[in-house]
Coordinates of C-alpha atoms and ligand atoms in Angstrom, one line a residue:
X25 CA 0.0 0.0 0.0
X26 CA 1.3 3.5 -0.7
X27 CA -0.1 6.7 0.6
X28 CA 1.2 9.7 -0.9
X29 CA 0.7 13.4 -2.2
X30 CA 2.1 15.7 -4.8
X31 CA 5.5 15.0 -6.5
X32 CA 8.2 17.2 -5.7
X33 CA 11.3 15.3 -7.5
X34 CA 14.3 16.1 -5.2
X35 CA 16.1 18.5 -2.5
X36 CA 17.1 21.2 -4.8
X37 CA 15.4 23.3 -8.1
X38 CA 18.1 21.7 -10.2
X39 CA 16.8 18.3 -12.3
X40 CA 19.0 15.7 -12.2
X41 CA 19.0 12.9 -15.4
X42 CA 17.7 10.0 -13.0
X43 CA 14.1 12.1 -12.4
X44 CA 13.2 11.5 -15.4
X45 CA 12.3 7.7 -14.0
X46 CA 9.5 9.2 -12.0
X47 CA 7.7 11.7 -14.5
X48 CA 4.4 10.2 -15.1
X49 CA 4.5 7.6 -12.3
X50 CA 0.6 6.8 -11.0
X51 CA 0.1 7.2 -7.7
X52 CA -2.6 6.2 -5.5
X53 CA -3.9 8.3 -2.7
X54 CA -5.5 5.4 -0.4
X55 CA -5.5 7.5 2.8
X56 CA -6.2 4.4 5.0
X57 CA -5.9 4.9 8.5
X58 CA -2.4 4.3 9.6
X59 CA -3.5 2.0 12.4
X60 CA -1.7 -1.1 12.6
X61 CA 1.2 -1.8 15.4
X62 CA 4.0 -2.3 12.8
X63 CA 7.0 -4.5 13.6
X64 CA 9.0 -1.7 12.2
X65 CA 9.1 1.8 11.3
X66 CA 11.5 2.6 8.4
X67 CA 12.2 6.4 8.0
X68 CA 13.4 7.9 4.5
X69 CA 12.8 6.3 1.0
X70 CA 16.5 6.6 -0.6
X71 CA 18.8 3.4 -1.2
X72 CA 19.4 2.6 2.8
X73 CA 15.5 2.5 3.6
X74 CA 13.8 1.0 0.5
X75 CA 16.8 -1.6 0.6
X76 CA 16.0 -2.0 4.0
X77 CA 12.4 -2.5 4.3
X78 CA 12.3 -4.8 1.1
X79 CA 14.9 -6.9 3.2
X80 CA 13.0 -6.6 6.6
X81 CA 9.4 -7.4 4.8
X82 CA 10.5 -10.5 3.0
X83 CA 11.6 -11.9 6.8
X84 CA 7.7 -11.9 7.3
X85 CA 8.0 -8.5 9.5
X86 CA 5.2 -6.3 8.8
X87 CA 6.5 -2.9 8.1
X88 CA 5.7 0.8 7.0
X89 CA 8.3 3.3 5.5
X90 CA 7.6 7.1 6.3
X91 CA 9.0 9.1 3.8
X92 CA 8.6 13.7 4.7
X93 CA 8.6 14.1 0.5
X94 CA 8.8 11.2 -1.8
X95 CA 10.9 8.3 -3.3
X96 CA 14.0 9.0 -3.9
X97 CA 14.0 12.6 -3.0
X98 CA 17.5 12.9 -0.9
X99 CA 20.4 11.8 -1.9
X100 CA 20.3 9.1 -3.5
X101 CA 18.0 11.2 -6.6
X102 CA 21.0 12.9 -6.9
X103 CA 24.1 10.2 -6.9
X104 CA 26.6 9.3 -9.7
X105 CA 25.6 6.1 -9.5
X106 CA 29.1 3.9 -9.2
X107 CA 28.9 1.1 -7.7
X108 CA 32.4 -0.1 -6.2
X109 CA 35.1 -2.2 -4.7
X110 CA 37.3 0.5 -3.5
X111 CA 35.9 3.3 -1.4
X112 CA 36.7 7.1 -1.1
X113 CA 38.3 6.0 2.7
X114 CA 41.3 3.7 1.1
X115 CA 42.2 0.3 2.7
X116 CA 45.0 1.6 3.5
X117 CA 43.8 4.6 5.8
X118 CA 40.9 2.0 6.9
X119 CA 44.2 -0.6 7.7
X120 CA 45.7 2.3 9.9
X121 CA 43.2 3.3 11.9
X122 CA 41.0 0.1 12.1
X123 CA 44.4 -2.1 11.8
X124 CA 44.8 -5.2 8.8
X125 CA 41.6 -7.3 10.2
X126 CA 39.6 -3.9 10.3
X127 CA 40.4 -3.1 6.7
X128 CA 39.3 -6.9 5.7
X129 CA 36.4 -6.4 7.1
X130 CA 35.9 -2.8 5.3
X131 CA 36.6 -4.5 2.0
X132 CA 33.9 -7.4 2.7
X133 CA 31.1 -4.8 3.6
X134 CA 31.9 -3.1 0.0
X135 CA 31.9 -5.7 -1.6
X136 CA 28.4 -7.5 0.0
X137 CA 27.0 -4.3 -0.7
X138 CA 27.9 -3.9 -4.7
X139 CA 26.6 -7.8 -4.2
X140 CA 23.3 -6.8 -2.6
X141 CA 22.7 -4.5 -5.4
X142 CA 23.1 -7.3 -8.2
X143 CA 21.2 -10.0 -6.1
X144 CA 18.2 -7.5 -5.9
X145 CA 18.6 -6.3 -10.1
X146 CA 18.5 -10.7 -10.6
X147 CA 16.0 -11.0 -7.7
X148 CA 13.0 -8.7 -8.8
X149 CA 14.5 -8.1 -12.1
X150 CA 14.9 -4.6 -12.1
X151 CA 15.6 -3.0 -15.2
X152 CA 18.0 -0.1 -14.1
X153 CA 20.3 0.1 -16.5
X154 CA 22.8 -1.8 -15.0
X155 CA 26.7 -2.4 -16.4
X156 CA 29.6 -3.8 -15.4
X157 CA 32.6 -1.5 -16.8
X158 CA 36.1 -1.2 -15.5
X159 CA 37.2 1.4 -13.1
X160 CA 40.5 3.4 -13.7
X161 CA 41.8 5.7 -11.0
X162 CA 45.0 8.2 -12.5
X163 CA 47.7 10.2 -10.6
X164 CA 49.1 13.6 -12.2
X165 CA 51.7 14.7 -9.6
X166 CA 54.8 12.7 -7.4
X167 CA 52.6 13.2 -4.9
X168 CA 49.2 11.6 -6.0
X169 CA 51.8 8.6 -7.6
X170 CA 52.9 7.7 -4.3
X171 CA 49.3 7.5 -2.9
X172 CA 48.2 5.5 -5.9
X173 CA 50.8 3.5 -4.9
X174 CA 49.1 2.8 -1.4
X175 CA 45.8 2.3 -2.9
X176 CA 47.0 -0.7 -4.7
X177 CA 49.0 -1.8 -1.4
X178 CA 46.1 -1.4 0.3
X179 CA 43.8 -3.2 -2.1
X180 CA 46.2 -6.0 -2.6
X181 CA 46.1 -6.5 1.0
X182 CA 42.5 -6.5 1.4
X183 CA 42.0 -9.2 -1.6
X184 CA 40.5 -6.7 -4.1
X185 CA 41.4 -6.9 -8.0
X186 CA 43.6 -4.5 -8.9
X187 CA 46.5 -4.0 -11.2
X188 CA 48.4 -1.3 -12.8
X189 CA 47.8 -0.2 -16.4
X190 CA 48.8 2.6 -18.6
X191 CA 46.2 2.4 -21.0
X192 CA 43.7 5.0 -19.7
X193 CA 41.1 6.7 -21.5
X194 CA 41.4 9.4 -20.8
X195 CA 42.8 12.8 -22.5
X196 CA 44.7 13.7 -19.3
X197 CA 48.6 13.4 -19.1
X198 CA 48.9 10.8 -15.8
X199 CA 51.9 9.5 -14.6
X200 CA 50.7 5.7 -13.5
X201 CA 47.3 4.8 -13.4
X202 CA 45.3 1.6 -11.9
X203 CA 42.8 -0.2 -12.8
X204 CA 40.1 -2.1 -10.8
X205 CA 38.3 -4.7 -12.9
X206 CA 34.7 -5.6 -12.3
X207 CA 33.2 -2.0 -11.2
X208 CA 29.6 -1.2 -12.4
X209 CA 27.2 1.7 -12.4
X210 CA 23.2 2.2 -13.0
X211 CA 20.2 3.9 -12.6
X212 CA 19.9 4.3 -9.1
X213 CA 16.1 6.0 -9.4
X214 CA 14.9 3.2 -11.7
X215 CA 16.9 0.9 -8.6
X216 CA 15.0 2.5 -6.1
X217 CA 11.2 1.8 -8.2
X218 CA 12.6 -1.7 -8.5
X219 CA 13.0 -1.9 -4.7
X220 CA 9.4 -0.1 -4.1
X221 CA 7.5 -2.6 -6.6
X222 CA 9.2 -5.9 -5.1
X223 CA 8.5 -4.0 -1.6
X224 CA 4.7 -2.9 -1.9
X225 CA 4.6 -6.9 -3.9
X226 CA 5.4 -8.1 -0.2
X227 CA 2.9 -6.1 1.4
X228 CA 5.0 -3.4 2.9
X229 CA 3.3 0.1 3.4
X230 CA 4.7 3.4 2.5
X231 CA 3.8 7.0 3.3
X232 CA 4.9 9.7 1.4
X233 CA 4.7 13.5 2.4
X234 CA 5.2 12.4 6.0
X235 CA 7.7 14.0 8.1
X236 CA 8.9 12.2 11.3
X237 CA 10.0 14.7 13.9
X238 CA 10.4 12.9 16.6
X239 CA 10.0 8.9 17.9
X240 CA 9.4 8.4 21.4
X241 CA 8.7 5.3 23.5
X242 CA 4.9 4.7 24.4
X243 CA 5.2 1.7 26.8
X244 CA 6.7 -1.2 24.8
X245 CA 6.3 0.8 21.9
X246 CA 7.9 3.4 19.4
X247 CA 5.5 6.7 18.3
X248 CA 5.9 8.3 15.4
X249 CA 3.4 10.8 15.0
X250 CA 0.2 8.2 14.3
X251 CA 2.7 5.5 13.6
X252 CA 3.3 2.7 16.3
X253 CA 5.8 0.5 15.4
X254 CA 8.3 -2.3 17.6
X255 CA 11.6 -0.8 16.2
X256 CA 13.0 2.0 13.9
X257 CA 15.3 3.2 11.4
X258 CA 16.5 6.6 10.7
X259 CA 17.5 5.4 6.8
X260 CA 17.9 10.0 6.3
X261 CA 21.0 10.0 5.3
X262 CA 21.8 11.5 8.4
X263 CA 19.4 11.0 11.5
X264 CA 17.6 14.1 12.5
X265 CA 17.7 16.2 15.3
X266 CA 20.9 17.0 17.4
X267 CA 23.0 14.0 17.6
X268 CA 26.3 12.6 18.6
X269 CA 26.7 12.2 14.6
X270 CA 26.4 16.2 14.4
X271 CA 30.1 16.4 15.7
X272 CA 31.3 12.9 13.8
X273 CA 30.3 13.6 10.5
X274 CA 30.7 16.5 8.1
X275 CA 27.9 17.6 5.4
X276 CA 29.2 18.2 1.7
X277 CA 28.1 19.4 -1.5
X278 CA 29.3 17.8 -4.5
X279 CA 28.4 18.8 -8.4
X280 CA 27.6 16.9 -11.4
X281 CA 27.0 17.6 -14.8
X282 CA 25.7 15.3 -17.8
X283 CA 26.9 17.0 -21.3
X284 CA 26.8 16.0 -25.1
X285 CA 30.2 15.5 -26.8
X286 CA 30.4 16.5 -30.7
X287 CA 32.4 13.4 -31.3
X288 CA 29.7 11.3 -30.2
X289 CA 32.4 9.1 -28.2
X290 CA 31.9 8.8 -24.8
X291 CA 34.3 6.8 -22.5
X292 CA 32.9 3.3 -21.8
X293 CA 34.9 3.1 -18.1
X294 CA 34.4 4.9 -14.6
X295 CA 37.7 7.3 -15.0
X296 CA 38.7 8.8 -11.2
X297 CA 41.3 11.6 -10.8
X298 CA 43.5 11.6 -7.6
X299 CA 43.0 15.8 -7.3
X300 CA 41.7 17.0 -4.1
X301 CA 38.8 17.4 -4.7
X302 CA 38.9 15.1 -7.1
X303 CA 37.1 15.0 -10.3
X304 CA 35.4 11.7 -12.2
X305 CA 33.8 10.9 -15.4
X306 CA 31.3 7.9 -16.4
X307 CA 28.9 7.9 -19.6
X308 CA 25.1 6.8 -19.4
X309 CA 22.2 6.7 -21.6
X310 CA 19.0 9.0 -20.8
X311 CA 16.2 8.5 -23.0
X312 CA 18.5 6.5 -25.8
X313 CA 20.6 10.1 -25.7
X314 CA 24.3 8.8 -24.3
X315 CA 25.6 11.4 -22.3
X316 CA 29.1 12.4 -20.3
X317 CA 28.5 12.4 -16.5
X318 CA 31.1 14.3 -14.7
X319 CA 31.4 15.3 -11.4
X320 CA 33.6 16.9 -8.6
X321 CA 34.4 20.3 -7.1
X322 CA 33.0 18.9 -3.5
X323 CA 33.3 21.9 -0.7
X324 CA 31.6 21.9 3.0
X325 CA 27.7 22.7 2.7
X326 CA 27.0 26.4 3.1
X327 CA 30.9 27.6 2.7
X328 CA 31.4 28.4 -0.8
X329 CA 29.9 29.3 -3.7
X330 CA 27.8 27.2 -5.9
X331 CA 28.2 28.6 -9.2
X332 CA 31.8 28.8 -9.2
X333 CA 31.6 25.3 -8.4
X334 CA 29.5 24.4 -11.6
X335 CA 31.8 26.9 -13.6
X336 CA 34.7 25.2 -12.5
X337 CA 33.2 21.9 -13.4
X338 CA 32.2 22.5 -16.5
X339 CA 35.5 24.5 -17.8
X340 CA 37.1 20.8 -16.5
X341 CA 35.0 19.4 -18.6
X342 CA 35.2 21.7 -21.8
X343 CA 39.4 21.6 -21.2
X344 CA 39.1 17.1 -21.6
X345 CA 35.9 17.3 -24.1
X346 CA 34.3 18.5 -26.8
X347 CA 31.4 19.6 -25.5
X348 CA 28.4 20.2 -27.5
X349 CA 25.4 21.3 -24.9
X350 CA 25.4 20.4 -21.0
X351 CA 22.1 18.9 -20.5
X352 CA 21.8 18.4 -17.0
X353 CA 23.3 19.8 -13.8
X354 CA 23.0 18.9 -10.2
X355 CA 24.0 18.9 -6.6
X356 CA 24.1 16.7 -3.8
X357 CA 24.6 16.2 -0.3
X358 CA 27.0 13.5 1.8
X359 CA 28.6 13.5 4.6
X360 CA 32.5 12.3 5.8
X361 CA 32.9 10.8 9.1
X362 CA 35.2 11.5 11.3
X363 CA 37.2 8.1 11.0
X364 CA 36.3 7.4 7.6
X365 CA 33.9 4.5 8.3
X366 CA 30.4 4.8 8.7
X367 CA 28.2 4.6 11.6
X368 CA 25.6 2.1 11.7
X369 CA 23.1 0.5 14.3
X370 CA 22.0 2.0 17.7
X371 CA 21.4 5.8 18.2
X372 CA 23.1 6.1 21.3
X373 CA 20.9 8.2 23.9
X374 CA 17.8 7.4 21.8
X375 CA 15.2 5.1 22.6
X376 CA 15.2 1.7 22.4
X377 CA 15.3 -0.1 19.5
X378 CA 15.7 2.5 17.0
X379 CA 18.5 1.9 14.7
X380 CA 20.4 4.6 12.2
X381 CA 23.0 4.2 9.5
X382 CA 24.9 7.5 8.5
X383 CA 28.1 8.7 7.1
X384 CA 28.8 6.8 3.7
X385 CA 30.7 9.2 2.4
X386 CA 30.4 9.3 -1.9
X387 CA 29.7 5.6 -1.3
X388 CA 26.3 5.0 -0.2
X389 CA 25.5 2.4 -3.1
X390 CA 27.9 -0.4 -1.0
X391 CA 27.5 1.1 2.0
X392 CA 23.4 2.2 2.1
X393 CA 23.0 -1.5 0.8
X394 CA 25.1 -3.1 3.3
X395 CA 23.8 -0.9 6.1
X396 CA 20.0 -2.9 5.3
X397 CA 21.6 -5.8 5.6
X398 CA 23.7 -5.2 9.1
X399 CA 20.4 -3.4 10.4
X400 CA 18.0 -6.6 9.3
X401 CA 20.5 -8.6 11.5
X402 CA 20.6 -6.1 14.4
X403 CA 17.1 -6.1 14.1
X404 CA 16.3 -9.7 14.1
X405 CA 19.0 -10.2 16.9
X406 CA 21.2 -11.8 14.9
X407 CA 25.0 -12.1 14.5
X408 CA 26.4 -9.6 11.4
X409 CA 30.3 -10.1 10.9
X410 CA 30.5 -5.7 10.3
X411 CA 28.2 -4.4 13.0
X412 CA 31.5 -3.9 15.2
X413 CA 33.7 -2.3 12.9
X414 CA 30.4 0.1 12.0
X415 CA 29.3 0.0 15.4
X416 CA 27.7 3.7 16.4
X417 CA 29.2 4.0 19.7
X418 CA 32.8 3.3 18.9
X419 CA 35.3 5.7 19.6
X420 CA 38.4 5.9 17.4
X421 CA 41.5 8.0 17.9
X422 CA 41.4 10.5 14.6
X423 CA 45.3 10.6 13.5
X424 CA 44.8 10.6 10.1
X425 CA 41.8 12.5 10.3
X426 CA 43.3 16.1 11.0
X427 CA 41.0 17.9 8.6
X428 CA 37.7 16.8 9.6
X429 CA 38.5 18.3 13.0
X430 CA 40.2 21.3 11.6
X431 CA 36.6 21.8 9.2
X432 CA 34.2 21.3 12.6
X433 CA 36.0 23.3 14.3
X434 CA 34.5 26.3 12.3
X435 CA 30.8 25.0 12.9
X436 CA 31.4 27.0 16.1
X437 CA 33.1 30.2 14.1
X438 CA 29.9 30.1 12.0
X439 CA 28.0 30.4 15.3
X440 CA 29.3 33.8 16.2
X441 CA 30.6 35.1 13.1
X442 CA 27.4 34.9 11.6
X443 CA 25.9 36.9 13.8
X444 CA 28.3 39.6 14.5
X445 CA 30.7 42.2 13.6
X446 CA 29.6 41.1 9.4
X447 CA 28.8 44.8 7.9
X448 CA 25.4 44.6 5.8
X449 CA 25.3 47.1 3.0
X450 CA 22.8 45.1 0.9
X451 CA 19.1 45.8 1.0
X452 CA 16.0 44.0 -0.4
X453 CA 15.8 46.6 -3.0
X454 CA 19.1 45.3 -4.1
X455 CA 18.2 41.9 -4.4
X456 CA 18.0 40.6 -8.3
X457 CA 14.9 38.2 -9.3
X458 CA 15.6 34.5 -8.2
X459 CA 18.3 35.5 -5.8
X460 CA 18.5 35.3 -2.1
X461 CA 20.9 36.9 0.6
X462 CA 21.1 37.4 4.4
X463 CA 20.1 41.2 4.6
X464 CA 19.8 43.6 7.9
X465 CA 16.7 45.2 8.5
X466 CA 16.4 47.6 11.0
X467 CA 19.2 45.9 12.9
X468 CA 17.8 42.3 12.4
X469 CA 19.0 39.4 10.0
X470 CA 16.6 38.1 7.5
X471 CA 16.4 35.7 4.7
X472 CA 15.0 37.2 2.1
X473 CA 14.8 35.8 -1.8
X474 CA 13.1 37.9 -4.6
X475 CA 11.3 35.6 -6.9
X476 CA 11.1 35.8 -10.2
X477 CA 8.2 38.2 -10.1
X478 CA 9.5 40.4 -7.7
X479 CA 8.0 38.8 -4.7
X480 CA 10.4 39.0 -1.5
X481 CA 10.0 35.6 0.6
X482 CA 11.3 36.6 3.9
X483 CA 12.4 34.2 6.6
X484 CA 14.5 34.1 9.8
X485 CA 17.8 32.9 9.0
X486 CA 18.5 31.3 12.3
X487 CA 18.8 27.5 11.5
X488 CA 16.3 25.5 13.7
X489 CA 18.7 22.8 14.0
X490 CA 21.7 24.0 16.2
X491 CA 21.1 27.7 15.8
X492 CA 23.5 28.5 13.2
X493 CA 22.8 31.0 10.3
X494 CA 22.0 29.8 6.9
X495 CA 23.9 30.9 3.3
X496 CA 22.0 31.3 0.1
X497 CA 22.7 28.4 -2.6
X498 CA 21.9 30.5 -5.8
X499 CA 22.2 26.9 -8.2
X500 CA 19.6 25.0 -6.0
X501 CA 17.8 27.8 -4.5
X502 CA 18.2 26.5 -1.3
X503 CA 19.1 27.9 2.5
X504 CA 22.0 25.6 3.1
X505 CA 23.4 25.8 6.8
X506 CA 27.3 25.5 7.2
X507 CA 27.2 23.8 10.3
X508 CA 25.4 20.6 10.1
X509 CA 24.2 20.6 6.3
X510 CA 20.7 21.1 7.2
X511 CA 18.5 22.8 4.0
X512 CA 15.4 24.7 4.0
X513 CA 13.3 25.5 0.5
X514 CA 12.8 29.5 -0.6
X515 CA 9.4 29.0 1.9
X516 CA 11.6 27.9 4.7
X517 CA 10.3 24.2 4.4
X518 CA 12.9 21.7 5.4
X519 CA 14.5 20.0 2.2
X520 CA 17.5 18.3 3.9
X521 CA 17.7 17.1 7.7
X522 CA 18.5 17.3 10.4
X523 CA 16.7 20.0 10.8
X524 CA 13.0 18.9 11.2
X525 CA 11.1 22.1 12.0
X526 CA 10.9 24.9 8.9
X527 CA 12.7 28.2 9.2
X528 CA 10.1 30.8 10.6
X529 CA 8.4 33.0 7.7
X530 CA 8.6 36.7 8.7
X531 CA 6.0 38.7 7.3
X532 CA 7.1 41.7 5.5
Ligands
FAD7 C1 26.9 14.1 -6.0 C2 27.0 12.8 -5.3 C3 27.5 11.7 -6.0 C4 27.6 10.4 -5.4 N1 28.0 9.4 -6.1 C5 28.1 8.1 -5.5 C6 28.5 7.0 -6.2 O1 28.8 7.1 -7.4 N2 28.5 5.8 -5.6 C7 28.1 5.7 -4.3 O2 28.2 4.6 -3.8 N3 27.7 6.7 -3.6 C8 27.7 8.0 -4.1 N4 27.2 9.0 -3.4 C9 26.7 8.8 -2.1 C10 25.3 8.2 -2.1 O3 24.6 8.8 -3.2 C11 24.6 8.4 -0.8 O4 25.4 8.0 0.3 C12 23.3 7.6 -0.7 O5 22.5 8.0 -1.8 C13 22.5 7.9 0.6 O6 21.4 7.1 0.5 P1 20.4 7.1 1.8 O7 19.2 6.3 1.4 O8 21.1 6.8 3.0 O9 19.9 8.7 1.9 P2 19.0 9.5 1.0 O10 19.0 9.1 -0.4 O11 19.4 11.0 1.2 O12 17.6 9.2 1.5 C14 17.1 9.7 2.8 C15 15.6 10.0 2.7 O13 15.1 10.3 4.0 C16 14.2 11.3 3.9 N5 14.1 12.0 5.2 C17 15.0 12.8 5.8 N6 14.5 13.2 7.0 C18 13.3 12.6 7.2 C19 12.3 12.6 8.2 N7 12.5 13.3 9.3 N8 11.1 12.0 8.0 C20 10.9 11.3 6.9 N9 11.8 11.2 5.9 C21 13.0 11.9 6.0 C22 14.7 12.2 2.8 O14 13.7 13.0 2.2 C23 15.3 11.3 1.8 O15 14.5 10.9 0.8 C24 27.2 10.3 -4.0 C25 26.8 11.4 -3.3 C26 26.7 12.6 -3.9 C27 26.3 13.8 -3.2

């Protein structure tokens, strides 16, 4: 059963090429009461919760996935869609801080969770556009040679196929190059309507346009607004609300564009860079048009500029190919965690038997999949060989993992600074059609964004996650909030936890 209202595609104004999956998609509006006691309550529709309840449902549990917009509307509508055996953490930085059996264990969950995918494409026969191509991953400096050279250390170590190669294709000068066998990418939104179908087939329920802000206990039970359920996932990319995974994971933005060559060759491999940030390229075929996907150009959410980003990107792109249109662009969210691994079971301080899996970095194909199949486990009280390693209340000394304290550390910087001692000069009047800026009026901080017509939305600016103080994002006309990565729509509405309550509207 599926309960849902209107279709609003994704977290941003920008279409990505997967959407096109979901135009003209019937839906039912059986607004059935919502009264069952459900063995489980799944929260969020992307990769980690549909993957999830499919897996949970076919156990013979009887569960219902609460989704606040609709399928596929975070993160996972706006992937690259690879699908892995190496991960953006290397075995090697995985071996050092989680030592050799640690990084074994890293390169078994990727790999279950690449396998997951393909079981479920075979399963439920899921036509997503599914390919198995080989990966190729270049260094251009000393530098980025001698940490290719630990990547295939690493990977050797770990038992994943690997080997050196110098034919690349790629236009780029490299110095040495590697190349991983036996990668594959897809359609991750026709993936996810697979999932759904097979899902709603087993008799799992889904509710779309419904928001959970908060579960509590109720005796033996878990509330969700009208939901009662025995146990619960957070599957939102990042669980809402403050958490301890606030201060051990950092929210990113990362840009893709899908363009048209005028050669009309397009690379049949998933090409990585080693740059920092790094930049990738994969081809794909939307509606029988083959197009170039490339992507890169990540920065913290909220700290720099959007369209720089995208004009970076797509003068990389025009420098490699010849470019005859750019059909789609697109951003996205993810989030690094602190030790490089992600987090997955128990929300520590929560209630009882509600579960959450959370920072999978650009790899939440392997890692969203494998994080159903851990949780199922956890849930069913059985043994899962990478529930430790993932475990959510480790505690892991952060060597290696300078940055990510030195980028937190400015969450607090954004707390004052925001505030404070930044002169204003800007007024409303000021502001051009379809643009948005923090302005002072009369000595207070607004959010204001002049629409096309001329119509100022006003809102306060004050994040009502952790208090921060949002930035405009003038590519996905969003209010993105440095700290934590929450995102609210041009009416304030929340597009991107873990904010759960929309910014204020002020009335002008
Ligand atoms: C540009 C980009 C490219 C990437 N490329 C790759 C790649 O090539 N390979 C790879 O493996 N990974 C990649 N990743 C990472 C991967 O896409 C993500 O890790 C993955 O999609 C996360 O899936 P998810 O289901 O956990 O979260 P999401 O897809 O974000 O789903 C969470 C859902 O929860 C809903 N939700 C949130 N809060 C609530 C609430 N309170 N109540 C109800 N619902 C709620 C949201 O609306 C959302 O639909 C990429 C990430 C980015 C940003």
């Amino acid at each position: 059963m599926k309960i849902n209202g209107p279709i609003i595609y994704r977290d941003g104004m920008l279409q990505s090429p997967w959407q096109h999956a979901l135009i003209n998609i019937k839906v039912t509006s059986d607004l059935k009461k919502i009264e069952n006691i459900y063995d489980t309550l799944i929260v969020g529709g992307g990769i980690t919760g549909l993957t999830v309840a499919l897996l949970l449902q076919e156990t013979g549990h009887n569960i219902i996935l609460s989704e606040a917009h609709t399928i596929g509307f975070g993160t996972t509508g706006g992937t690259s869609a690879h699908i892995n055996t190496f991960a953006d953490t290397t075995y090697k930085e995985a071996e050092s801080a989680f030592g050799e059996d640690g990084a074994k264990l890293f390169a078994g969950a990727i790999r279950e969770g690449f396998d997951i995918i393909k079981h479920n494409i075979d399963k439920y026969k899921i036509d997503c556009d599914y390919e198995l191509k080989a990966g190729y991953l270049y260094a251009e400096s000393d530098d980025e040679v001698e940490q290719l050279n630990d990547i295939y250390e690493g990977a050797q170590k770990v038992g994943v196929k690997v080997e050196y190669t110098e034919e690349v294709p790629t236009n780029v000068a490299y110095k040495k190059a590697l190349k991983f066998g036996g990668q594959a990418q897809f359609h991750p939104l026709k993936y996810l309507k697979g999932l759904e179908k097979a899902y709603i087939n087993a008799g799992g329920v889904i509710i779309e346009n419904n928001k959970i802000e908060k579960i509590e206990k109720d005796g033996d039970l878990l509330l969700a607004g009208d939901i009662k359920a025995k146990k619960a996932v957070y599957a939102t990319h990042m669980p809402p609300n403050i958490n301890l995974f606030n201060f051990e994971c950092a929210p990113y933005r990362s840009y893709v564009m899908a363009v048209k060559l005028k050669s009309g060759k397009y690379p049949d491999a998933l090409i990585y860079d080693m740059q920092e940030p790094y930049h990738y390229v994969r081809s794909h075929t939307i509606d029988n048009e083959e197009l170039l996907i490339a992507g890169g150009f990540d920065h913290k959410t909220g700290h720099e500029d959007p369209e720089k980003a995208f004009a970076d990107l797509e003068k990389y792109i025009r420098k490699y190919y010849n470019v005859s249109s750019v059909k789609y662009k697109w951003s996205s969210q993810y989030y690094v965690p602190v030790d490089g691994l992600p987090y997955i079971g128990p929300i520590p301080f929560a209630a009882d038997g509600v579960y959450c899996a959370t920072g999978f970095n650009g790899n939440g194909m392997m890692l969203g999949s494998i994080s159903a199949k851990i949780l199922c486990d956890l849930i069913l009280d059985k043994e899962n060989p990478y529930a430790g390693l993932f475990s959510t209340s480790r505690i892991k000394p952060v060597d290696s993992f300078f940055e990510f304290v030195k980028e937190n550390a400015d969450v607090g910087y954004h707390f004052i600074a925001d505030r404070i001692g930044i002169p204003e000069t800007d007024s409303l009047n000021r502001l051009k059609p379809g643009t948005g800026k923090v302005v002072d009026i009369e000595g207070r901080k607004v959010a204001a964004y002049k629409d096309d017509e001329g119509v100022i939305h006003t809102l306060n600016p004050v994040c009502t996650h952790a208090k921060c103080m949002v930035n405009w994002n003038s590519e996905e006309k969003s209010w993105d909030c440095p700290c934590h990565g929450a995102r609210y729509d041009i009416f304030g509405k929340v597009l991107t936890g873990p904010a759960t309550i929309d910014l204020q509207q002020i009335s002008n």
